[in-house]
mmCIF file of C-alpha atoms and ligand atoms in Angstrom:
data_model
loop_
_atom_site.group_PDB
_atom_site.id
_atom_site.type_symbol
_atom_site.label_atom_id
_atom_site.label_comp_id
_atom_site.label_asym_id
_atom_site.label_seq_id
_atom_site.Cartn_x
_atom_site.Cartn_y
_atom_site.Cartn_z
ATOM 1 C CA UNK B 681 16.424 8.894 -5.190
ATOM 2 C CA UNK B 682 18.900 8.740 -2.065
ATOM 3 C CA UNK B 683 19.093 5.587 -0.241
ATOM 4 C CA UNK B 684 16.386 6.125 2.681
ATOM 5 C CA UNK B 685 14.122 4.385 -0.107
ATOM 6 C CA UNK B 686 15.480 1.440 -2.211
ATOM 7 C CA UNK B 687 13.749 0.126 -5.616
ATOM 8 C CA UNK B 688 14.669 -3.425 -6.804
ATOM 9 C CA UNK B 689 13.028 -4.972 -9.816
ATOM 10 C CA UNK B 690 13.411 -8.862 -9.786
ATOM 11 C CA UNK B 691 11.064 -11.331 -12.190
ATOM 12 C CA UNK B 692 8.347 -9.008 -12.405
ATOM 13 C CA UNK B 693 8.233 -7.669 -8.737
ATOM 14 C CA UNK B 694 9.288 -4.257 -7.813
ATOM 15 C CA UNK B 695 10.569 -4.162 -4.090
ATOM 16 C CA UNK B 696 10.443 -0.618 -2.736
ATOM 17 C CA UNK B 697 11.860 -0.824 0.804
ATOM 18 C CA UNK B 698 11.648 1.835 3.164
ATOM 19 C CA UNK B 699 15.167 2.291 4.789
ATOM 20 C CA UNK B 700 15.519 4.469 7.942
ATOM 21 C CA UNK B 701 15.983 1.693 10.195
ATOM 22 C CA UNK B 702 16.927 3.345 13.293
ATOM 23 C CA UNK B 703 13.389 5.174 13.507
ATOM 24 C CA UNK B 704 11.885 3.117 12.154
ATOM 25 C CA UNK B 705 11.529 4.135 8.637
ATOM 26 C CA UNK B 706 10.397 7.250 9.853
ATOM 27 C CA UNK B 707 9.210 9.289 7.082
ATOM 28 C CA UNK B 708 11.424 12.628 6.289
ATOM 29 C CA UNK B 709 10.294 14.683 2.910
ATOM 30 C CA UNK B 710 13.337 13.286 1.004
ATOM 31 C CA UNK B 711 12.008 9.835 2.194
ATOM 32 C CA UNK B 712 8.474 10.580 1.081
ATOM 33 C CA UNK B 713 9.471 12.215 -2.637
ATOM 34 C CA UNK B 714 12.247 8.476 -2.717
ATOM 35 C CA UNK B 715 8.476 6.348 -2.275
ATOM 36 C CA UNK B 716 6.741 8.594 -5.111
ATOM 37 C CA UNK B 717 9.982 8.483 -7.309
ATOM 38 C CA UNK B 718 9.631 4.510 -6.811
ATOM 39 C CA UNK B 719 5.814 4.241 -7.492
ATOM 40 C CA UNK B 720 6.099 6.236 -10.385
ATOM 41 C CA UNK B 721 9.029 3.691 -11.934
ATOM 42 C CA UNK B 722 7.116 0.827 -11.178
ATOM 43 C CA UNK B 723 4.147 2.302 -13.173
ATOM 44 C CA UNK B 724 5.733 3.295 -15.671
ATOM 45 C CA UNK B 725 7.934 -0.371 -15.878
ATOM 46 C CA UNK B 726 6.209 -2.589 -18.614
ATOM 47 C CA UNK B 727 8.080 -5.670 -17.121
ATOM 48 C CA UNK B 728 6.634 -4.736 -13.369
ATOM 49 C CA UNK B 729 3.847 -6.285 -12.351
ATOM 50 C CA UNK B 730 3.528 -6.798 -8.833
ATOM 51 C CA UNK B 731 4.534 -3.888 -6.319
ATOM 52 C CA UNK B 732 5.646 -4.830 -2.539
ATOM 53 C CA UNK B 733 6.094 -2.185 0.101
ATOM 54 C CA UNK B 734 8.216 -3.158 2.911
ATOM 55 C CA UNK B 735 10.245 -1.832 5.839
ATOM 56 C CA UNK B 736 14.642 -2.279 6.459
ATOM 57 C CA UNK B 737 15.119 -3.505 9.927
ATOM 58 C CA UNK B 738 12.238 -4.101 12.598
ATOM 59 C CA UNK B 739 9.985 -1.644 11.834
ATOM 60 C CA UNK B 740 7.648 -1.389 8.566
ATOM 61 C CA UNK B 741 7.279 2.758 8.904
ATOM 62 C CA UNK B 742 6.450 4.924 12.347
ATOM 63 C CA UNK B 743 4.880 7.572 10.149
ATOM 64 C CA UNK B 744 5.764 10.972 9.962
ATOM 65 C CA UNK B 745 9.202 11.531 11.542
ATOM 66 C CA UNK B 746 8.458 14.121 14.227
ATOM 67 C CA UNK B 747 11.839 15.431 14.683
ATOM 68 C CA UNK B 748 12.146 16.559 11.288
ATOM 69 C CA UNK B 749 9.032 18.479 12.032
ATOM 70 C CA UNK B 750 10.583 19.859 15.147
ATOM 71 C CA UNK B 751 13.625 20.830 13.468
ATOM 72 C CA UNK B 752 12.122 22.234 10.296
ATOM 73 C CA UNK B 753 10.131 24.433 12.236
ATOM 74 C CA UNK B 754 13.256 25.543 14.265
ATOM 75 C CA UNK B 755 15.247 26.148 10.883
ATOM 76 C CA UNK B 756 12.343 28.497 9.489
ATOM 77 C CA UNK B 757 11.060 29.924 12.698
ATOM 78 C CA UNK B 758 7.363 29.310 11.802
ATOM 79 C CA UNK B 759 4.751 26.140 12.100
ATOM 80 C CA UNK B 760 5.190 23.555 9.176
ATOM 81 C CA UNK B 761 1.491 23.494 7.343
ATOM 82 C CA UNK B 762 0.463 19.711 8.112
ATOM 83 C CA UNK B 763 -2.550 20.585 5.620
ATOM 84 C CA UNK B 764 0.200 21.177 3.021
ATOM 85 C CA UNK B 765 2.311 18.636 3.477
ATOM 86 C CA UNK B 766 -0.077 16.015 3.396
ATOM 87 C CA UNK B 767 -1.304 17.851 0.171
ATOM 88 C CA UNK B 768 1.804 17.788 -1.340
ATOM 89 C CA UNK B 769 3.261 14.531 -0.122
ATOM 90 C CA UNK B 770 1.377 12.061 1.763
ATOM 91 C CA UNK B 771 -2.295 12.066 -0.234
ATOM 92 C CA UNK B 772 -0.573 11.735 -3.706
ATOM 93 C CA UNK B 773 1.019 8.411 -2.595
ATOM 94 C CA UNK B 774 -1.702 7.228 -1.302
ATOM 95 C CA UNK B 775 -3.432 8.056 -4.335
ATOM 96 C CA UNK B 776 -0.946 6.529 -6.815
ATOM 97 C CA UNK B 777 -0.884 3.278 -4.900
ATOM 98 C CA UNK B 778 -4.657 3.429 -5.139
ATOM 99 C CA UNK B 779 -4.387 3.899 -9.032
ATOM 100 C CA UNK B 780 -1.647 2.190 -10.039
ATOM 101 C CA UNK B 781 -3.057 -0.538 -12.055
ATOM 102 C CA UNK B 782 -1.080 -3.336 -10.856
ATOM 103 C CA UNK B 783 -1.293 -5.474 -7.388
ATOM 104 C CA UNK B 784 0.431 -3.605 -4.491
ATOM 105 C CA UNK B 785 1.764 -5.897 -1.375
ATOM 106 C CA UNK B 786 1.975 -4.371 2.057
ATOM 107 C CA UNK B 787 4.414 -6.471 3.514
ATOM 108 C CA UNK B 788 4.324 -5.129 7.361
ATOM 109 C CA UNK B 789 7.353 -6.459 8.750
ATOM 110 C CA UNK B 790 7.149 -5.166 11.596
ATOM 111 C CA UNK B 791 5.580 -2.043 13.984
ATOM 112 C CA UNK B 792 3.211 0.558 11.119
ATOM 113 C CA UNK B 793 2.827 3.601 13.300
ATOM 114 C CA UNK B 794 0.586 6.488 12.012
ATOM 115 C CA UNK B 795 0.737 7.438 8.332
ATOM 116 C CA UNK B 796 2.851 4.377 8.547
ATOM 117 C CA UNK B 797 0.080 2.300 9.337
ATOM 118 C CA UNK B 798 -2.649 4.339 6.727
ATOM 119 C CA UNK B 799 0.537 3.493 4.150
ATOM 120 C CA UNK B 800 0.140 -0.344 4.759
ATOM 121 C CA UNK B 801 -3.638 0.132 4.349
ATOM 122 C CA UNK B 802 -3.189 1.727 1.044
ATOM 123 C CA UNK B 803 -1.978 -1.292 -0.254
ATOM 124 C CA UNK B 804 -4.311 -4.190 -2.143
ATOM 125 C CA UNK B 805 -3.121 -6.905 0.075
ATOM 126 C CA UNK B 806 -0.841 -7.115 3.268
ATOM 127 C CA UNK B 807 0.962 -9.710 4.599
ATOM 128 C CA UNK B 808 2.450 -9.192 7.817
ATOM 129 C CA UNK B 809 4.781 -10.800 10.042
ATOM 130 C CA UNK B 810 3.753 -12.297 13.306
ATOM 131 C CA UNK B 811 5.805 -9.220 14.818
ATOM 132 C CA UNK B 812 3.705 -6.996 13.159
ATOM 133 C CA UNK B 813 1.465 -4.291 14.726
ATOM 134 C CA UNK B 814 -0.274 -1.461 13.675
ATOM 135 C CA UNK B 815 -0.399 1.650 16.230
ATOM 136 C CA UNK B 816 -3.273 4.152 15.558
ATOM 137 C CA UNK B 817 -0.347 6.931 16.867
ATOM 138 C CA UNK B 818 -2.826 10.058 15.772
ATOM 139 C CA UNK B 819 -4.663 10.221 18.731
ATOM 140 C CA UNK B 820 -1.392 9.469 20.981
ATOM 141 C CA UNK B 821 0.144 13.236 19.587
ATOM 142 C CA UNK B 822 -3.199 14.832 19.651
ATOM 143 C CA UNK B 823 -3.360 14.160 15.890
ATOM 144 C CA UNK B 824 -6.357 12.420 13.345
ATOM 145 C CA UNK B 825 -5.886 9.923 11.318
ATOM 146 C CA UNK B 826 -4.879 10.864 8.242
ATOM 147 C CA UNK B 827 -3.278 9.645 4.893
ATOM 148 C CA UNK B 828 -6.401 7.891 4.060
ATOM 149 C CA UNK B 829 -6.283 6.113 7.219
ATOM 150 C CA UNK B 830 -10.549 7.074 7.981
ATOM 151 C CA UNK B 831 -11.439 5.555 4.750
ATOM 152 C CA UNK B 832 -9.150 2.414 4.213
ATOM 153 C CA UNK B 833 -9.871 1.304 8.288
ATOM 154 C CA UNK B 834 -13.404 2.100 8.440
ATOM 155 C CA UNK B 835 -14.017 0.243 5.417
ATOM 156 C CA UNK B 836 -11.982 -3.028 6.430
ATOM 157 C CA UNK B 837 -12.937 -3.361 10.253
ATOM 158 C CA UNK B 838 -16.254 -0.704 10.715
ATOM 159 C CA UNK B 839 -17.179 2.190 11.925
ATOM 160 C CA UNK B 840 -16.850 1.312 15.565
ATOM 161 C CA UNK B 841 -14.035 -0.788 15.872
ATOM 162 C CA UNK B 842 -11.927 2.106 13.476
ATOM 163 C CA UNK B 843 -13.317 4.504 15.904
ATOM 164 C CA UNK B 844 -11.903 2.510 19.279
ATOM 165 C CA UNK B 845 -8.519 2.429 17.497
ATOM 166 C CA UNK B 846 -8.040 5.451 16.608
ATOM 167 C CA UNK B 847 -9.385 7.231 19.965
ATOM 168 C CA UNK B 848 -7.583 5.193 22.060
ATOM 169 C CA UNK B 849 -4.276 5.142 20.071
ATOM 170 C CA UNK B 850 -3.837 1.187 20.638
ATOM 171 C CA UNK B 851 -1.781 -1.175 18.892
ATOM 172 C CA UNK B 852 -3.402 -4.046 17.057
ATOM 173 C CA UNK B 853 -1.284 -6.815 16.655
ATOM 174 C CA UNK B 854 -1.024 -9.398 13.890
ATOM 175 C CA UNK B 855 -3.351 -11.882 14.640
ATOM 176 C CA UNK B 856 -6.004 -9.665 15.793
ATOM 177 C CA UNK B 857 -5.024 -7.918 12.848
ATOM 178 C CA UNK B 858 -5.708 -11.187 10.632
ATOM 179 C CA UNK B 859 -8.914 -11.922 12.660
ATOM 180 C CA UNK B 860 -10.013 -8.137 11.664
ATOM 181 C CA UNK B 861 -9.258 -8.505 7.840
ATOM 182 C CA UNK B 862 -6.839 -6.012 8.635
ATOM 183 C CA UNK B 863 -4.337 -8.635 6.942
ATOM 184 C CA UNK B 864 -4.713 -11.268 4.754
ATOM 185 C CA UNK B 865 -1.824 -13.620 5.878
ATOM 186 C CA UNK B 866 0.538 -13.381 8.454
ATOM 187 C CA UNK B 867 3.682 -15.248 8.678
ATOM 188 C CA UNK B 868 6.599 -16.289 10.519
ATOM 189 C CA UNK B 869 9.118 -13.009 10.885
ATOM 190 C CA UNK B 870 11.921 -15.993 10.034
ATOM 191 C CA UNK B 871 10.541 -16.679 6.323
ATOM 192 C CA UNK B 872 8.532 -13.603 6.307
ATOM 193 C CA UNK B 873 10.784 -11.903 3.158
ATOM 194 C CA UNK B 874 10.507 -15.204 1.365
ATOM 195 C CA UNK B 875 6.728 -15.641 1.618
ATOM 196 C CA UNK B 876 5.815 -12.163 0.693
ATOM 197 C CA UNK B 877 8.152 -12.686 -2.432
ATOM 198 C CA UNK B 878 6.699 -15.552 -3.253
ATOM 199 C CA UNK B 879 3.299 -14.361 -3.122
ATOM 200 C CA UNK B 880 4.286 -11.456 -5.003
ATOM 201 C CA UNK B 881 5.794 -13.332 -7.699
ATOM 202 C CA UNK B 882 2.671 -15.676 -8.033
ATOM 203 C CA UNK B 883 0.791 -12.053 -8.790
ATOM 204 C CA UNK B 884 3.687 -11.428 -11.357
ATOM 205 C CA UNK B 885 3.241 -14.386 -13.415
ATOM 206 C CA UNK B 886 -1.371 -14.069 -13.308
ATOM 207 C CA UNK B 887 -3.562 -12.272 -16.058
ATOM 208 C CA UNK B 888 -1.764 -8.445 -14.175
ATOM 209 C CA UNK B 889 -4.002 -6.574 -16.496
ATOM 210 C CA UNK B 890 -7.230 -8.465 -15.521
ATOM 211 C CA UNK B 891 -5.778 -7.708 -11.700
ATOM 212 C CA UNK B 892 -5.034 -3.857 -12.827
ATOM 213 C CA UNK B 893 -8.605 -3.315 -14.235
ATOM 214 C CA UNK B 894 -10.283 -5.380 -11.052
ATOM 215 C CA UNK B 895 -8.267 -2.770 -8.773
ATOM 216 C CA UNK B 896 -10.325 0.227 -11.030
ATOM 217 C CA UNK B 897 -13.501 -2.119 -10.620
ATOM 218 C CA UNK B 898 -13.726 -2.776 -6.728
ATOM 219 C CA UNK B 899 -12.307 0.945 -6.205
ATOM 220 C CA UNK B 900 -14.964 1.843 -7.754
ATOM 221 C CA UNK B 901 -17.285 -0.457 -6.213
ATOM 222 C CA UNK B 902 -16.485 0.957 -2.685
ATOM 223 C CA UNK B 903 -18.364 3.875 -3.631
ATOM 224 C CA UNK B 904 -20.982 3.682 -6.423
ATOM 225 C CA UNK B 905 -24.014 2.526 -6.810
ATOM 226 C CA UNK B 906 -25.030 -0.826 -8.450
ATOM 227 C CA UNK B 907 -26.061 0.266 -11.711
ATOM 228 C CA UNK B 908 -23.196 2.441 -12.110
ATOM 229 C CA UNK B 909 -20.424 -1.029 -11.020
ATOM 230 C CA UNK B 910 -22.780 -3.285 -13.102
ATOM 231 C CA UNK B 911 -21.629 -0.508 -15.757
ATOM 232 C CA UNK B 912 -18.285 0.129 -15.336
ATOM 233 C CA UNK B 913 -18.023 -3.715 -14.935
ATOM 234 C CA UNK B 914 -19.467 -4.185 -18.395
ATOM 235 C CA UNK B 915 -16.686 -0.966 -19.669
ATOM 236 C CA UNK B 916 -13.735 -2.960 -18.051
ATOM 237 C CA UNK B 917 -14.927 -6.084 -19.512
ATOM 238 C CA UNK B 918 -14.764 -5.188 -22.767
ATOM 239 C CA UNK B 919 -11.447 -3.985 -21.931
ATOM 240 C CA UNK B 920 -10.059 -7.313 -20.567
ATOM 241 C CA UNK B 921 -11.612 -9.583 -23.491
ATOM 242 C CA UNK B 922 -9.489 -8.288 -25.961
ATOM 243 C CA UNK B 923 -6.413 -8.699 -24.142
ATOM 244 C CA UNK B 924 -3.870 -11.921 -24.974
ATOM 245 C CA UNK B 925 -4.061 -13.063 -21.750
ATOM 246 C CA UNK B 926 -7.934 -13.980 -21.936
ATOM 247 C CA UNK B 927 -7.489 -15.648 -24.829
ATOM 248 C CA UNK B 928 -4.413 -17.610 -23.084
ATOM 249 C CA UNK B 929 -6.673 -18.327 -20.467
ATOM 250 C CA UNK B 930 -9.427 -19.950 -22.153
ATOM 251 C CA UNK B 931 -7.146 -22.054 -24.490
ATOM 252 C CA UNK B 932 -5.227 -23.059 -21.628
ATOM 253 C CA UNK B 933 -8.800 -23.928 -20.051
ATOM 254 C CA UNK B 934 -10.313 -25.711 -23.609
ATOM 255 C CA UNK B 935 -6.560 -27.594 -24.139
ATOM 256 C CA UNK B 936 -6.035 -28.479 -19.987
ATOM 257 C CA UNK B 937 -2.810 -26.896 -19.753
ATOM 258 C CA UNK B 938 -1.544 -24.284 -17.139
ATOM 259 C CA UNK B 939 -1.912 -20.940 -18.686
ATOM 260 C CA UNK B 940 0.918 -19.183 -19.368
ATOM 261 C CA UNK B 941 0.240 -15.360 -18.796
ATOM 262 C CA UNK B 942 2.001 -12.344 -19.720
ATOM 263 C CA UNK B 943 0.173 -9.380 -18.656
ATOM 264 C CA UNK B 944 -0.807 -7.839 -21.821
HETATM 265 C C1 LHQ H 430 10.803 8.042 15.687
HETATM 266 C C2 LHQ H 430 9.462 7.938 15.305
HETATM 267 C C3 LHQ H 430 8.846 9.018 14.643
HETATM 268 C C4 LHQ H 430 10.875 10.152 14.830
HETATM 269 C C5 LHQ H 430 10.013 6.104 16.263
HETATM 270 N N1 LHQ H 430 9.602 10.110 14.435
HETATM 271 N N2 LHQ H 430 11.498 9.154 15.458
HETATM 272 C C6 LHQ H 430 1.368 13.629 8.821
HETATM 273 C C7 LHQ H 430 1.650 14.918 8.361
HETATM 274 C C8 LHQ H 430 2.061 15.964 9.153
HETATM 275 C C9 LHQ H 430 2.367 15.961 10.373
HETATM 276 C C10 LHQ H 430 2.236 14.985 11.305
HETATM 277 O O1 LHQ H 430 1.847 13.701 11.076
HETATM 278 C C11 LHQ H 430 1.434 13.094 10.007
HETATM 279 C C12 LHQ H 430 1.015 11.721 10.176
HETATM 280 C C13 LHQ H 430 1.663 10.900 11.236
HETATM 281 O O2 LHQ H 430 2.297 9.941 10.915
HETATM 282 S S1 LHQ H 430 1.417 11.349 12.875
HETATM 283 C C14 LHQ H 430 2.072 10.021 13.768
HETATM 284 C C15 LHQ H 430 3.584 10.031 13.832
HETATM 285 N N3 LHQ H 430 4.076 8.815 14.440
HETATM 286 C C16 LHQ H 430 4.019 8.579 15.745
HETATM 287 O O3 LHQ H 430 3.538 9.327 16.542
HETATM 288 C C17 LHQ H 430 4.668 7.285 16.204
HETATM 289 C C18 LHQ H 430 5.779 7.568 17.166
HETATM 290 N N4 LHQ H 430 6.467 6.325 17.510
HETATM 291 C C19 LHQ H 430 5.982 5.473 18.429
HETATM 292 O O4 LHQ H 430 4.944 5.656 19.029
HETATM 293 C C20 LHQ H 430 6.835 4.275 18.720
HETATM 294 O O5 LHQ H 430 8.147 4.518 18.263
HETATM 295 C C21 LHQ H 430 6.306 2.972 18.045
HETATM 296 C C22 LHQ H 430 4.980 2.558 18.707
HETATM 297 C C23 LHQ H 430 6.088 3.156 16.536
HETATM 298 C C24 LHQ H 430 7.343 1.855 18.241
HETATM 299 O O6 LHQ H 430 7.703 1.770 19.591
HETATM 300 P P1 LHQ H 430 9.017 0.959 20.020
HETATM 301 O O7 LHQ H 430 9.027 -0.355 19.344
HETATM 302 O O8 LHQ H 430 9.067 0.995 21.509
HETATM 303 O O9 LHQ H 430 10.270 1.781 19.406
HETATM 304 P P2 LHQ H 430 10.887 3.164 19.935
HETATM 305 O O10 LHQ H 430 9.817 4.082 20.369
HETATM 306 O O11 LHQ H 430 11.983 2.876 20.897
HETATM 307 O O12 LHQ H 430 11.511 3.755 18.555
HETATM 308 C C25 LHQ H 430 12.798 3.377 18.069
HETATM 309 C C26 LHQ H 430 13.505 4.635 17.614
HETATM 310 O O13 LHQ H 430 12.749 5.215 16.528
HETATM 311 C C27 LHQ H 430 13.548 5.694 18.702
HETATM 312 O O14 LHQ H 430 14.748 6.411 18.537
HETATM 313 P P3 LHQ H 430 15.960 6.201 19.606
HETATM 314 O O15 LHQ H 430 17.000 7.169 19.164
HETATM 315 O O16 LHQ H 430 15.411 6.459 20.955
HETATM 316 O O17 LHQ H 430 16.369 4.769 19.422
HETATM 317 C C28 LHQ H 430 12.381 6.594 18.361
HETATM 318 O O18 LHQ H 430 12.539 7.905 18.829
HETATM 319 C C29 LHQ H 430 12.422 6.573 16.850
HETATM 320 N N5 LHQ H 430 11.107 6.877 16.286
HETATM 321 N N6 LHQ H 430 8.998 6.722 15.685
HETATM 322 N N7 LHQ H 430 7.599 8.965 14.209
#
């Protein structure tokens, strides 16, 4: 992994932070295999269990760096496959955030510009600072949305409002973001590393497998049918009463105690 993506494990949080501050975490292929190299770790890491996404500097990620696409296409002398690439690196991070069976935290610093911004969106939860924004760039270069970015924002805001964003290319900030569901908190940018620790570490120390298994249930939920969620609820349950930390929870519950949970 080089150092445009840094991995920290601390007290059950993993901390992958995307570090090209200068564009603004900018994504470059090197960058993009660093964030899969991370996600993998933290999936594989028994003691992980909370995942936060962030950005170095002012910016949370401007998406795809375009310069590298420039240049790339000046090294080889022929048009860089944009079906490919997002084949081969975008869509499988989205898709192992998606999976991984613990809690992922968006924690949008600052500006999320195009696959920047469907990155954020892959996330479970985002907290954002109040100099957060997220900037629908696609349209702006004559792109679409991509990286997920037509299912995660038509599904949080609707069809219409994911439609005006992404035609028009405009920038959403945080509070309007909040107001949207777009986020679930926003904060301060002074304590805004503290507080998206903090609720990070609160996932760390829950029932994480319960939270890993209700990821797989309301995944699944966005696109079955009833009977096939009431189901898979009733295959997942099974799953989660046999685990220790259900039978924490209830004797902490019978005995009026604070459960103590450790994720398995
Ligand atoms: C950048 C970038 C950037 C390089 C800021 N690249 N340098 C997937 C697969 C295949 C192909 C194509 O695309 C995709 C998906 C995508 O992500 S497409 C969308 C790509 N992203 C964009 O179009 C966003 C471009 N950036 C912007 O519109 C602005 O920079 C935003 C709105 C994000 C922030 O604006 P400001 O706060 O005014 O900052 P800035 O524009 O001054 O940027 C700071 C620096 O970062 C600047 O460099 P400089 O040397 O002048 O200081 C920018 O050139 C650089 N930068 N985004 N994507």
């Amino acid at each position: 992994m080089d150092n445009t993506v840094l991995y920290r494990v601390s007290e059950g949080v993993a901390t992958i932070t995307l570090n090209r501050p200068d564009v603004l975490n900018a994504f470059t292929d090197a960058m993009l295999d660093g964030l899969s190299d991370a996600l993998k770790q933290a999936e594989r890491d028994a003691q992980v269990r909370c995942v936060v996404i962030t950005g170095a500097g002012r910016g949370f990620s401007a998406g795809q760096d375009l310069s590298d696409v420039k240049r790339r296409e000046a090294e080889t002398g022929h048009a860089v496959s944009f079906a490919e690439h997002l084949r081969h690196k975008y869509n499988p991070i989205v898709m192992r955030i998606r999976t991984l069976e613990k809690p992922v935290i968006g924690a949008v610093n600052g500006v999320a510009a195009g696959a920047g911004a469907s990155l954020a969106l892959a996330c479970d939860l985002r907290i954002a600072s109040d100099k957060a924004s997220f900037v629908l760039a696609f349209a702006r270069v004559g792109l679409v949305p991509d990286s997920g970015m037509n299912y995660f924002l038509t599904h949080l805001v609707g069809y219409a409002r994911a439609f005006e964003l992404a035609a028009t290319g405009g920038r959403l900030g945080a509070d309007e973001a909040l107001r949207l569901g777009v986020v679930n908190r926003v904060v301060p940018v002074a304590g805004f590393a503290d507080a998206a620790q903090g609720w990070a570490g609160e996932l760390a120390q829950s029932a994480t497998r319960a939270i890993g298994l209700t990821k797989r249930a309301m995944n699944r939920g966005l696109i079955a049918s009833v009977e096939e969620v009431l189901e898979y609820e009733a295959f997942l349950q099974e799953i989660a009463g046999r685990t220790a930390d259900h039978q924490e929870g209830v004797s902490a519950f019978l005995e009026k105690r604070a459960p103590q949970f450790t994720g398995k």
